[in-house]
Amino acid sequence: MTLTLTVSDEVRAIAPGFTHLAVEAHGLVNGPSDTRSAALLDDAARRLAERLDGRAPHEDPRIAAWREVYTAFGAKPSRTRNSAEALARRALADGGLPRINLLVDAYNAISVAHLVPVGGEDTDHIEGGMRLIRAKGDEPFPTVAGGEGAVEHPEPGEVVWCDDEGVTCRRWNWRQGVRTRLTEESVNAVFLLEGLAPMTNGELDAAGAELAASLERLSPGVRITVHGPR
């Protein structure tokens, strides 16, 4: 894999069963949301409703597992929801899922359909490898506040994804930074699917394969490598 991904022992200690799968993509063609990506999101919302069968997202065992892990590193899961739960709640609300761009829509659809946190990073803006660590608290996290660029810092002990330049995603998979997010100009990316029991490696593989197929339909000619759960 062109990009290295590592998980620290400190993170493994609070989530010993954590696994992640990476879909590496080169030669992507992104663009505004269209009928193809909207159809992916609509289908995902339908599949989610069938899975939950009237339950709230946090009542599903997959989301419950993420809430336990968030609590373990000091986050309040009802206030800072993991990305899969946050998207699921939006999918069930009257407004439905947001339309962002083709690539973000594609991975959001996988997250909702499979109730798995998924993130997409523009690898052309990543410095060095990516690491999942417990923060010291002084790492920079570029974001936007009040429409203006701003730099925040994670809380000490918070679980974050980071590279050599700073934090790329806070509270594990709660909020992505602006520096590495996928834009309509993105052509190379890595998509991270993150699993906790009771989600199995086979189910994580299936979600990754579905994402790869969606990317191939949206970006004909894209070169994709799926790096299995580890």
PDB file of C-alpha atoms in Angstrom:
ATOM      1  CA  MET A   1       0.000   0.000   0.000  1.00  0.00           C
ATOM      2  CA  THR A   2       1.323   3.438  -0.922  1.00  0.00           C
ATOM      3  CA  LEU A   3       0.043   4.908   2.354  1.00  0.00           C
ATOM      4  CA  THR A   4       0.918   3.293   5.676  1.00  0.00           C
ATOM      5  CA  LEU A   5      -1.784   2.952   8.340  1.00  0.00           C
ATOM      6  CA  THR A   6      -0.907   2.062  11.925  1.00  0.00           C
ATOM      7  CA  VAL A   7      -2.905   1.657  15.125  1.00  0.00           C
ATOM      8  CA  SER A   8      -1.161   2.412  18.407  1.00  0.00           C
ATOM      9  CA  ASP A   9      -1.013  -0.047  21.291  1.00  0.00           C
ATOM     10  CA  GLU A  10      -2.863   2.497  23.458  1.00  0.00           C
ATOM     11  CA  VAL A  11      -5.821   2.375  21.080  1.00  0.00           C
ATOM     12  CA  ARG A  12      -5.668  -1.409  20.847  1.00  0.00           C
ATOM     13  CA  ALA A  13      -5.879  -1.525  24.643  1.00  0.00           C
ATOM     14  CA  ILE A  14      -9.312   0.139  24.716  1.00  0.00           C
ATOM     15  CA  ALA A  15     -10.610  -1.627  21.583  1.00  0.00           C
ATOM     16  CA  PRO A  16      -8.761  -4.958  21.261  1.00  0.00           C
ATOM     17  CA  GLY A  17     -11.104  -6.242  18.564  1.00  0.00           C
ATOM     18  CA  PHE A  18     -10.805  -3.171  16.331  1.00  0.00           C
ATOM     19  CA  THR A  19     -10.160  -3.833  12.645  1.00  0.00           C
ATOM     20  CA  HIS A  20      -9.953  -1.587   9.621  1.00  0.00           C
ATOM     21  CA  LEU A  21     -10.129  -2.110   5.884  1.00  0.00           C
ATOM     22  CA  ALA A  22      -8.662   0.314   3.347  1.00  0.00           C
ATOM     23  CA  VAL A  23      -9.836   0.890  -0.212  1.00  0.00           C
ATOM     24  CA  GLU A  24      -6.994   2.598  -2.062  1.00  0.00           C
ATOM     25  CA  ALA A  25      -8.037   4.406  -5.247  1.00  0.00           C
ATOM     26  CA  HIS A  26      -6.020   6.198  -7.927  1.00  0.00           C
ATOM     27  CA  GLY A  27      -7.345   8.087 -10.942  1.00  0.00           C
ATOM     28  CA  LEU A  28     -10.709   9.002  -9.478  1.00  0.00           C
ATOM     29  CA  VAL A  29     -13.034  11.439 -11.214  1.00  0.00           C
ATOM     30  CA  ASN A  30     -15.055  13.375  -8.673  1.00  0.00           C
ATOM     31  CA  GLY A  31     -17.770  15.929  -9.287  1.00  0.00           C
ATOM     32  CA  PRO A  32     -21.044  17.309  -7.932  1.00  0.00           C
ATOM     33  CA  SER A  33     -23.657  14.896  -6.631  1.00  0.00           C
ATOM     34  CA  ASP A  34     -25.860  13.566  -9.409  1.00  0.00           C
ATOM     35  CA  THR A  35     -28.642  11.052  -9.956  1.00  0.00           C
ATOM     36  CA  ARG A  36     -26.176   8.145  -9.618  1.00  0.00           C
ATOM     37  CA  SER A  37     -24.884   9.129  -6.206  1.00  0.00           C
ATOM     38  CA  ALA A  38     -28.373  10.153  -5.067  1.00  0.00           C
ATOM     39  CA  ALA A  39     -29.610   6.675  -5.952  1.00  0.00           C
ATOM     40  CA  LEU A  40     -26.840   5.150  -3.818  1.00  0.00           C
ATOM     41  CA  LEU A  41     -27.892   7.271  -0.844  1.00  0.00           C
ATOM     42  CA  ASP A  42     -31.597   6.557  -1.297  1.00  0.00           C
ATOM     43  CA  ASP A  43     -30.949   2.813  -1.506  1.00  0.00           C
ATOM     44  CA  ALA A  44     -28.754   2.969   1.597  1.00  0.00           C
ATOM     45  CA  ALA A  45     -31.506   4.730   3.560  1.00  0.00           C
ATOM     46  CA  ARG A  46     -33.976   2.048   2.509  1.00  0.00           C
ATOM     47  CA  ARG A  47     -31.617  -0.734   3.575  1.00  0.00           C
ATOM     48  CA  LEU A  48     -30.998   0.986   6.903  1.00  0.00           C
ATOM     49  CA  ALA A  49     -34.728   1.236   7.628  1.00  0.00           C
ATOM     50  CA  GLU A  50     -35.103  -2.477   6.906  1.00  0.00           C
ATOM     51  CA  ARG A  51     -32.155  -3.330   9.162  1.00  0.00           C
ATOM     52  CA  LEU A  52     -33.389  -1.268  12.090  1.00  0.00           C
ATOM     53  CA  ASP A  53     -37.060  -2.250  11.683  1.00  0.00           C
ATOM     54  CA  GLY A  54     -38.286   0.631  13.811  1.00  0.00           C
ATOM     55  CA  ARG A  55     -35.378   0.734  16.272  1.00  0.00           C
ATOM     56  CA  ALA A  56     -33.219   3.792  16.834  1.00  0.00           C
ATOM     57  CA  PRO A  57     -29.678   3.562  15.415  1.00  0.00           C
ATOM     58  CA  HIS A  58     -28.077   3.399  18.890  1.00  0.00           C
ATOM     59  CA  GLU A  59     -30.110   0.260  19.612  1.00  0.00           C
ATOM     60  CA  ASP A  60     -28.278  -1.670  16.898  1.00  0.00           C
ATOM     61  CA  PRO A  61     -25.393  -3.775  18.309  1.00  0.00           C
ATOM     62  CA  ARG A  62     -22.880  -2.263  15.866  1.00  0.00           C
ATOM     63  CA  ILE A  63     -23.607   1.283  17.019  1.00  0.00           C
ATOM     64  CA  ALA A  64     -23.800   0.193  20.653  1.00  0.00           C
ATOM     65  CA  ALA A  65     -20.244  -1.166  20.348  1.00  0.00           C
ATOM     66  CA  TRP A  66     -18.975   2.194  19.097  1.00  0.00           C
ATOM     67  CA  ARG A  67     -20.748   3.992  21.933  1.00  0.00           C
ATOM     68  CA  GLU A  68     -18.912   1.778  24.425  1.00  0.00           C
ATOM     69  CA  VAL A  69     -15.542   2.553  22.847  1.00  0.00           C
ATOM     70  CA  TYR A  70     -16.268   6.287  22.767  1.00  0.00           C
ATOM     71  CA  THR A  71     -17.064   6.148  26.465  1.00  0.00           C
ATOM     72  CA  ALA A  72     -13.804   4.262  27.086  1.00  0.00           C
ATOM     73  CA  PHE A  73     -11.668   7.165  25.840  1.00  0.00           C
ATOM     74  CA  GLY A  74     -13.721   9.849  27.556  1.00  0.00           C
ATOM     75  CA  ALA A  75     -16.108  11.014  24.822  1.00  0.00           C
ATOM     76  CA  LYS A  76     -19.827  11.426  25.460  1.00  0.00           C
ATOM     77  CA  PRO A  77     -21.424   9.234  22.744  1.00  0.00           C
ATOM     78  CA  SER A  78     -24.797  10.988  22.908  1.00  0.00           C
ATOM     79  CA  ARG A  79     -23.160  14.367  22.280  1.00  0.00           C
ATOM     80  CA  THR A  80     -20.337  13.408  19.890  1.00  0.00           C
ATOM     81  CA  ARG A  81     -21.755  10.535  17.900  1.00  0.00           C
ATOM     82  CA  ASN A  82     -19.571   8.275  15.780  1.00  0.00           C
ATOM     83  CA  SER A  83     -19.919   8.967  12.075  1.00  0.00           C
ATOM     84  CA  ALA A  84     -22.047   5.900  11.320  1.00  0.00           C
ATOM     85  CA  GLU A  85     -24.630   6.780  13.973  1.00  0.00           C
ATOM     86  CA  ALA A  86     -24.712  10.444  12.958  1.00  0.00           C
ATOM     87  CA  LEU A  87     -25.346   9.551   9.312  1.00  0.00           C
ATOM     88  CA  ALA A  88     -27.929   6.926  10.219  1.00  0.00           C
ATOM     89  CA  ARG A  89     -29.880   9.479  12.233  1.00  0.00           C
ATOM     90  CA  ARG A  90     -29.842  11.870   9.276  1.00  0.00           C
ATOM     91  CA  ALA A  91     -30.929   9.110   6.903  1.00  0.00           C
ATOM     92  CA  LEU A  92     -34.013   8.477   9.043  1.00  0.00           C
ATOM     93  CA  ALA A  93     -34.874  12.177   9.469  1.00  0.00           C
ATOM     94  CA  ASP A  94     -37.217  14.097   7.188  1.00  0.00           C
ATOM     95  CA  GLY A  95     -34.371  15.892   5.409  1.00  0.00           C
ATOM     96  CA  GLY A  96     -32.577  12.661   4.564  1.00  0.00           C
ATOM     97  CA  LEU A  97     -28.901  12.284   3.766  1.00  0.00           C
ATOM     98  CA  PRO A  98     -26.913  15.274   2.525  1.00  0.00           C
ATOM     99  CA  ARG A  99     -25.569  15.335  -1.026  1.00  0.00           C
ATOM    100  CA  ILE A 100     -21.896  16.402  -0.908  1.00  0.00           C
ATOM    101  CA  ASN A 101     -20.088  15.154  -4.011  1.00  0.00           C
ATOM    102  CA  LEU A 102     -19.831  11.858  -5.889  1.00  0.00           C
ATOM    103  CA  LEU A 103     -17.080  10.312  -3.763  1.00  0.00           C
ATOM    104  CA  VAL A 104     -18.421  11.420  -0.395  1.00  0.00           C
ATOM    105  CA  ASP A 105     -21.926  10.286  -1.356  1.00  0.00           C
ATOM    106  CA  ALA A 106     -20.532   6.864  -2.314  1.00  0.00           C
ATOM    107  CA  TYR A 107     -18.812   6.238   0.992  1.00  0.00           C
ATOM    108  CA  ASN A 108     -21.645   7.741   3.035  1.00  0.00           C
ATOM    109  CA  ALA A 109     -24.004   5.285   1.345  1.00  0.00           C
ATOM    110  CA  ILE A 110     -21.817   2.362   2.418  1.00  0.00           C
ATOM    111  CA  SER A 111     -21.671   3.679   5.968  1.00  0.00           C
ATOM    112  CA  VAL A 112     -25.463   3.904   6.211  1.00  0.00           C
ATOM    113  CA  ALA A 113     -26.243   0.625   4.466  1.00  0.00           C
ATOM    114  CA  HIS A 114     -23.781  -1.368   6.584  1.00  0.00           C
ATOM    115  CA  LEU A 115     -23.806   0.728   9.790  1.00  0.00           C
ATOM    116  CA  VAL A 116     -20.040   1.052   9.675  1.00  0.00           C
ATOM    117  CA  PRO A 117     -17.922   4.196  10.063  1.00  0.00           C
ATOM    118  CA  VAL A 118     -16.329   5.092   6.716  1.00  0.00           C
ATOM    119  CA  GLY A 119     -13.998   7.976   5.948  1.00  0.00           C
ATOM    120  CA  GLY A 120     -12.351   9.221   2.774  1.00  0.00           C
ATOM    121  CA  GLU A 121      -8.996  10.997   2.687  1.00  0.00           C
ATOM    122  CA  ASP A 122      -7.295  12.752  -0.224  1.00  0.00           C
ATOM    123  CA  THR A 123      -3.905  11.039  -0.225  1.00  0.00           C
ATOM    124  CA  ASP A 124      -2.308  13.913  -2.140  1.00  0.00           C
ATOM    125  CA  HIS A 125      -2.773  16.028   1.005  1.00  0.00           C
ATOM    126  CA  ILE A 126      -1.556  13.491   3.564  1.00  0.00           C
ATOM    127  CA  GLU A 127       1.934  13.977   4.951  1.00  0.00           C
ATOM    128  CA  GLY A 128       3.690  10.702   5.768  1.00  0.00           C
ATOM    129  CA  GLY A 129       1.658   7.788   7.105  1.00  0.00           C
ATOM    130  CA  MET A 130      -1.623   7.859   8.993  1.00  0.00           C
ATOM    131  CA  ARG A 131      -1.747   6.792  12.628  1.00  0.00           C
ATOM    132  CA  LEU A 132      -4.601   6.105  15.025  1.00  0.00           C
ATOM    133  CA  ILE A 133      -3.376   7.305  18.427  1.00  0.00           C
ATOM    134  CA  ARG A 134      -4.416   8.767  21.749  1.00  0.00           C
ATOM    135  CA  ALA A 135      -3.669  12.466  21.466  1.00  0.00           C
ATOM    136  CA  LYS A 136      -1.288  14.425  23.668  1.00  0.00           C
ATOM    137  CA  GLY A 137      -3.533  17.461  23.256  1.00  0.00           C
ATOM    138  CA  ASP A 138      -1.200  19.796  21.389  1.00  0.00           C
ATOM    139  CA  GLU A 139      -1.711  18.378  17.906  1.00  0.00           C
ATOM    140  CA  PRO A 140      -3.185  20.872  15.378  1.00  0.00           C
ATOM    141  CA  PHE A 141      -6.573  20.170  13.826  1.00  0.00           C
ATOM    142  CA  PRO A 142      -7.452  22.577  10.988  1.00  0.00           C
ATOM    143  CA  THR A 143     -11.188  23.153  10.765  1.00  0.00           C
ATOM    144  CA  VAL A 144     -13.750  25.871   9.999  1.00  0.00           C
ATOM    145  CA  ALA A 145     -15.550  27.903  12.650  1.00  0.00           C
ATOM    146  CA  GLY A 146     -18.062  30.606  11.801  1.00  0.00           C
ATOM    147  CA  GLY A 147     -17.135  30.371   8.144  1.00  0.00           C
ATOM    148  CA  GLU A 148     -13.475  31.100   8.855  1.00  0.00           C
ATOM    149  CA  GLY A 149     -10.454  28.826   9.011  1.00  0.00           C
ATOM    150  CA  ALA A 150      -9.472  27.837  12.543  1.00  0.00           C
ATOM    151  CA  VAL A 151      -7.138  25.463  14.347  1.00  0.00           C
ATOM    152  CA  GLU A 152      -8.409  23.344  17.226  1.00  0.00           C
ATOM    153  CA  HIS A 153      -6.621  20.815  19.405  1.00  0.00           C
ATOM    154  CA  PRO A 154      -7.905  17.454  20.627  1.00  0.00           C
ATOM    155  CA  GLU A 155      -8.318  16.709  24.290  1.00  0.00           C
ATOM    156  CA  PRO A 156      -5.493  14.727  25.951  1.00  0.00           C
ATOM    157  CA  GLY A 157      -6.257  11.032  25.573  1.00  0.00           C
ATOM    158  CA  GLU A 158      -8.739  11.572  22.749  1.00  0.00           C
ATOM    159  CA  VAL A 159      -8.467   8.973  19.972  1.00  0.00           C
ATOM    160  CA  VAL A 160      -7.536  10.660  16.682  1.00  0.00           C
ATOM    161  CA  TRP A 161      -6.304   9.833  13.225  1.00  0.00           C
ATOM    162  CA  CYS A 162      -3.253  11.935  12.359  1.00  0.00           C
ATOM    163  CA  ASP A 163      -0.384  12.261   9.905  1.00  0.00           C
ATOM    164  CA  ASP A 164       2.957  14.051  10.150  1.00  0.00           C
ATOM    165  CA  GLU A 165       1.259  17.465   9.870  1.00  0.00           C
ATOM    166  CA  GLY A 166      -1.501  17.056  12.432  1.00  0.00           C
ATOM    167  CA  VAL A 167      -4.895  15.553  13.181  1.00  0.00           C
ATOM    168  CA  THR A 168      -6.995  14.463  10.206  1.00  0.00           C
ATOM    169  CA  CYS A 169     -10.030  13.216  12.140  1.00  0.00           C
ATOM    170  CA  ARG A 170     -11.042  13.890  15.745  1.00  0.00           C
ATOM    171  CA  ARG A 171     -12.636  11.503  18.237  1.00  0.00           C
ATOM    172  CA  TRP A 172     -11.777   8.481  16.123  1.00  0.00           C
ATOM    173  CA  ASN A 173     -14.312   9.075  13.341  1.00  0.00           C
ATOM    174  CA  TRP A 174     -16.426  11.946  14.629  1.00  0.00           C
ATOM    175  CA  ARG A 175     -15.212  14.985  12.650  1.00  0.00           C
ATOM    176  CA  GLN A 176     -12.888  15.066   9.646  1.00  0.00           C
ATOM    177  CA  GLY A 177     -10.478  17.943   9.103  1.00  0.00           C
ATOM    178  CA  VAL A 178     -10.604  20.198   6.073  1.00  0.00           C
ATOM    179  CA  ARG A 179      -7.024  19.577   4.920  1.00  0.00           C
ATOM    180  CA  THR A 180      -7.470  15.996   3.704  1.00  0.00           C
ATOM    181  CA  ARG A 181     -11.188  15.866   2.913  1.00  0.00           C
ATOM    182  CA  LEU A 182     -12.319  14.807  -0.546  1.00  0.00           C
ATOM    183  CA  THR A 183     -13.175  17.674  -2.869  1.00  0.00           C
ATOM    184  CA  GLU A 184     -14.280  17.763  -6.484  1.00  0.00           C
ATOM    185  CA  GLU A 185     -10.600  18.096  -7.422  1.00  0.00           C
ATOM    186  CA  SER A 186      -9.544  14.896  -5.616  1.00  0.00           C
ATOM    187  CA  VAL A 187      -8.102  12.157  -7.829  1.00  0.00           C
ATOM    188  CA  ASN A 188      -6.321   9.867  -5.342  1.00  0.00           C
ATOM    189  CA  ALA A 189      -7.843   8.686  -2.085  1.00  0.00           C
ATOM    190  CA  VAL A 190      -7.975   6.106   0.644  1.00  0.00           C
ATOM    191  CA  PHE A 191     -11.295   5.067   2.149  1.00  0.00           C
ATOM    192  CA  LEU A 192     -11.194   3.632   5.670  1.00  0.00           C
ATOM    193  CA  LEU A 193     -13.883   1.270   6.931  1.00  0.00           C
ATOM    194  CA  GLU A 194     -13.651   0.661  10.677  1.00  0.00           C
ATOM    195  CA  GLY A 195     -15.043  -2.397  12.410  1.00  0.00           C
ATOM    196  CA  LEU A 196     -15.812  -3.503  15.953  1.00  0.00           C
ATOM    197  CA  ALA A 197     -17.487  -6.729  17.062  1.00  0.00           C
ATOM    198  CA  PRO A 198     -20.153  -7.863  16.427  1.00  0.00           C
ATOM    199  CA  MET A 199     -19.226  -6.801  12.877  1.00  0.00           C
ATOM    200  CA  THR A 200     -17.119  -9.608  11.405  1.00  0.00           C
ATOM    201  CA  ASN A 201     -14.176  -9.338   9.040  1.00  0.00           C
ATOM    202  CA  GLY A 202     -16.329 -10.976   6.382  1.00  0.00           C
ATOM    203  CA  GLU A 203     -18.959  -8.269   6.752  1.00  0.00           C
ATOM    204  CA  LEU A 204     -16.259  -5.596   6.610  1.00  0.00           C
ATOM    205  CA  ASP A 205     -14.924  -7.237   3.428  1.00  0.00           C
ATOM    206  CA  ALA A 206     -18.409  -7.157   1.890  1.00  0.00           C
ATOM    207  CA  ALA A 207     -18.807  -3.459   2.672  1.00  0.00           C
ATOM    208  CA  GLY A 208     -15.383  -2.715   1.175  1.00  0.00           C
ATOM    209  CA  ALA A 209     -16.175  -4.677  -1.986  1.00  0.00           C
ATOM    210  CA  GLU A 210     -19.444  -2.782  -2.408  1.00  0.00           C
ATOM    211  CA  LEU A 211     -17.638   0.544  -2.031  1.00  0.00           C
ATOM    212  CA  ALA A 212     -15.012  -0.497  -4.591  1.00  0.00           C
ATOM    213  CA  ALA A 213     -17.773  -1.430  -7.053  1.00  0.00           C
ATOM    214  CA  SER A 214     -19.503   1.932  -6.550  1.00  0.00           C
ATOM    215  CA  LEU A 215     -16.237   3.801  -7.152  1.00  0.00           C
ATOM    216  CA  GLU A 216     -15.618   1.848 -10.347  1.00  0.00           C
ATOM    217  CA  ARG A 217     -19.071   2.777 -11.655  1.00  0.00           C
ATOM    218  CA  LEU A 218     -18.661   6.446 -10.762  1.00  0.00           C
ATOM    219  CA  SER A 219     -15.042   6.686 -12.004  1.00  0.00           C
ATOM    220  CA  PRO A 220     -14.497   4.335 -14.952  1.00  0.00           C
ATOM    221  CA  GLY A 221     -10.794   3.513 -15.253  1.00  0.00           C
ATOM    222  CA  VAL A 222     -10.038   4.075 -11.570  1.00  0.00           C
ATOM    223  CA  ARG A 223      -7.337   1.797 -10.143  1.00  0.00           C
ATOM    224  CA  ILE A 224      -8.462   0.217  -6.896  1.00  0.00           C
ATOM    225  CA  THR A 225      -6.723  -1.996  -4.361  1.00  0.00           C
ATOM    226  CA  VAL A 226      -8.590  -3.312  -1.327  1.00  0.00           C
ATOM    227  CA  HIS A 227      -6.427  -3.999   1.705  1.00  0.00           C
ATOM    228  CA  GLY A 228      -8.288  -6.470   3.899  1.00  0.00           C
ATOM    229  CA  PRO A 229      -9.140  -6.179   7.588  1.00  0.00           C
ATOM    230  CA  ARG A 230      -6.173  -5.877   9.925  1.00  0.00           C
TER     231      ARG A 230
END
